[in-house]
Amino acid sequence: MRCSECQSENPEQALQCQHCGAPLPDPYQALTQAQESLARLRRFVPAVIAEGLLKDQERLRGERREVAVLFADAVEFTHLSASLDAESAFELINDLLNRLVACVHRYDGLVDKFTGDGLMAVFGAPNAHENDAELAVRAALDMQQAMAEFAPIARAKLGAPLQIRIGIHSGLAIAGILGGKEQAAYTVIGETVNLAARLESQARPGNVLVSARVHQQTRAFFNYQSVGQASIKGLAQPMQIYEALSSRSDPLSARGVAGVTSILLGRNTELQQLQSVLNTFLNRQEGWFITIRGEAGIGKSRLVSEWLAQTTPDQITVWQGRGLPYAQGVGYGIFRSLLQDAINAAPPEQPWDAQVSPALRPFLRLILELPLSEEEERSLGYLEPERIKQLSVLAIREWILAAARKRPLVLIFDDFHWADDLSVAAMEILHQLPQEAQVIFCIITRPQPQASPAFLPQPHIPTPQRTLAIALQPLSPPHSRALLAHMVNLEGLSEAVIETILTHAEGNPFYIEEFVRMLIEKEMLHLEDTQWQVISPVALQAMEIPTSLRSLMMARVDRLAEDQRDVLSSAAVIGLQFDAGLLEEVERRLHGSTNTLAILERLHELGLLVKRPGAGEGIYAFRHIITQETIYNSMLRSQRPDLHRTVAEAIETRYAAELHNQAEILAFHYDRAYVRDQALTYAILAGDRARARFANREAIEYYSRALQLSQHLSQRQIERWQAVVGLGEVYQHIGEYEEATACYQAGMEEWKAPPPEKQAQVLLRLG
């Protein structure tokens, strides 16, 4: 049990903290309270999220989040229900709201609050997804479908049609607990929430209205109709609004840059490996099991697409299935996607299930969520769940083998990291099929916090016969630059902007594309032929992290265990690169942690951190600058000073014998902690160190900051004098004599009666 005062861990039955003596809560009372809290939360939040919130109280204190907010309202319900007694009206609206809540939970959303005749839902807090805007729109369309199914019930009781209207906007918001102990609630607040509510009020009954931002984020997945511009309260300019009509039957690629043909760079080795497997597969009629592993956006699917493009349709049959983040609770989701692709490609004159024995066909319909006959439902009702699972896998197996006998078969399982438990269990059995049939299983996945299934071959580890494991690495700097040059005419970009894009992208093709897409949206580029040209100077200030990448990073961080998130957050405060021993001390002070080094090793295995042996023993760094910046920026500004102070104090403890070598980092952390006296001391020391090694611009920055800090500290006259004289010496050294003289004179004016030796130093410099 953790002490709320000192954060130390104690035995479960302890009545007071063994470290600081503070009273500890009764464990039985705490359990009862947790169970009551869980029951309340489940009404608003999917069960998995509710349990996670109760385990991870730290996250509830508040954080900045990129979210999608949805408002739904039953139009004119109060007026229409006037003829009903209060109990009947309550039962009717409660029935409707329960149906709408189910739509929110289906896509891992949170019901923030009920608004009388409607609700407010949030996607992206407390758990982020890389496609929260998409999830919100899917939930909205499902809500309209649920309303259509509920409409006859409502009409029968109200005597008139009932419809809902919905508004969706996405953007930054503050998420956390508001209120005191008795009335505390997890919620999100901010302008994003206000705009979503105003969009809902603009919608007509039966409509789903979204902002231009949501439209831009999701237009690859949905059919939209422009509604035009509307004046929205709180906005100086009219807002462009779109109506979401339906999901696209043929979703467009969300990757790539408009107007530019995508190219594959830096993947020749991997492409040759795959081509060699395909040649062996066709010539020797042998099956293969392939895994392609890499972080999001690294080019896994693009590599497979290029590989398959080298074949002709008469050589092989290709079926593709895809895991979906919102379908992880749906059984056999990735196999359902695969079988639907097979059905779509089958000749229309042939029954889609003809190649499977009649006894197993009901299990395929079960997987595909197709209607069963009464007899089939009755037969399945007699079977144990475990037997149904066995026969379902057997039906999939029979279908695959039948297809492989007709023509060599390649099965692509994309985004397998989002596969549900039943899909993973089925794959544990079916992955042996390449050993007995001419079929390739190609699994595309990302590194995950949990251990990979045993059937997935690991890179750099000996694999069974006819298996291939590919781990895609970031593009080299030359290939990254070539990819950027393919999309944008680099002559119009300054080298500083190019370097900023490439440094933040760190070899990830998707990241490079997103930076270009952001510049397009800011109207800094225009398309000429097949390349984007710069039409206005691109300032470094414009190079913020694109929303899509922030969401991608937060989604990955949110999937980590609580202690892993804590370690990453502390590391993000320290900086891009950090010492493991220092982080261990910070974690001990903040969370009472004793296993920081083991967690660091796991985060390294997951590819979130890298080791920097060249920088010294125990030095780690974030794999991506974007990860560090996103985690840090998600913290509330009010929380950051205490964290920086903890880091600074830990540095002083760990490096007590050589504090002068830590002056720069201590000046930074104490400055961010608003501990001005300490920040002033270390800023002057950092300036002295920079001046001694002739790093003149750095010295000017440190001394100038020291002068700014000293303005708030009237008793630090000596330090102010040191800063102004040090600044003068640097200016004198670089030949800026007027600035130097001004500094020396200011020093004499600041300190009316300096010690004789100090006065002599300045007078000597003034000549």
PDB file of C-alpha atoms in Angstrom, residues 323 327-334 416-425:
ATOM      1  CA  GLY A 323      -6.810  -5.559 -37.079  1.00  0.00           C
ATOM      2  CA  ALA A 327     -12.524  -4.112 -32.798  1.00  0.00           C
ATOM      3  CA  GLN A 328     -10.276  -5.654 -30.147  1.00  0.00           C
ATOM      4  CA  GLY A 329     -13.328  -6.746 -28.194  1.00  0.00           C
ATOM      5  CA  VAL A 330     -14.862  -8.442 -31.259  1.00  0.00           C
ATOM      6  CA  GLY A 331     -14.078 -12.136 -31.618  1.00  0.00           C
ATOM      7  CA  TYR A 332     -12.067 -13.248 -34.672  1.00  0.00           C
ATOM      8  CA  GLY A 333     -12.007  -9.657 -35.949  1.00  0.00           C
ATOM      9  CA  ILE A 334      -8.884  -9.984 -38.086  1.00  0.00           C
ATOM     10  CA  PHE A 416      -1.876  -7.726 -36.014  1.00  0.00           C
ATOM     11  CA  HIS A 417      -0.976  -5.831 -32.817  1.00  0.00           C
ATOM     12  CA  TRP A 418      -4.692  -4.938 -32.665  1.00  0.00           C
ATOM     13  CA  ALA A 419      -5.889  -8.528 -33.038  1.00  0.00           C
ATOM     14  CA  ASP A 420      -8.429  -9.674 -30.450  1.00  0.00           C
ATOM     15  CA  ASP A 421      -7.783 -12.610 -28.119  1.00  0.00           C
ATOM     16  CA  LEU A 422      -9.758 -15.118 -30.205  1.00  0.00           C
ATOM     17  CA  SER A 423      -7.841 -14.132 -33.344  1.00  0.00           C
ATOM     18  CA  VAL A 424      -4.525 -14.615 -31.532  1.00  0.00           C
ATOM     19  CA  ALA A 425      -5.671 -17.984 -30.177  1.00  0.00           C
TER      20      ALA A 425
END
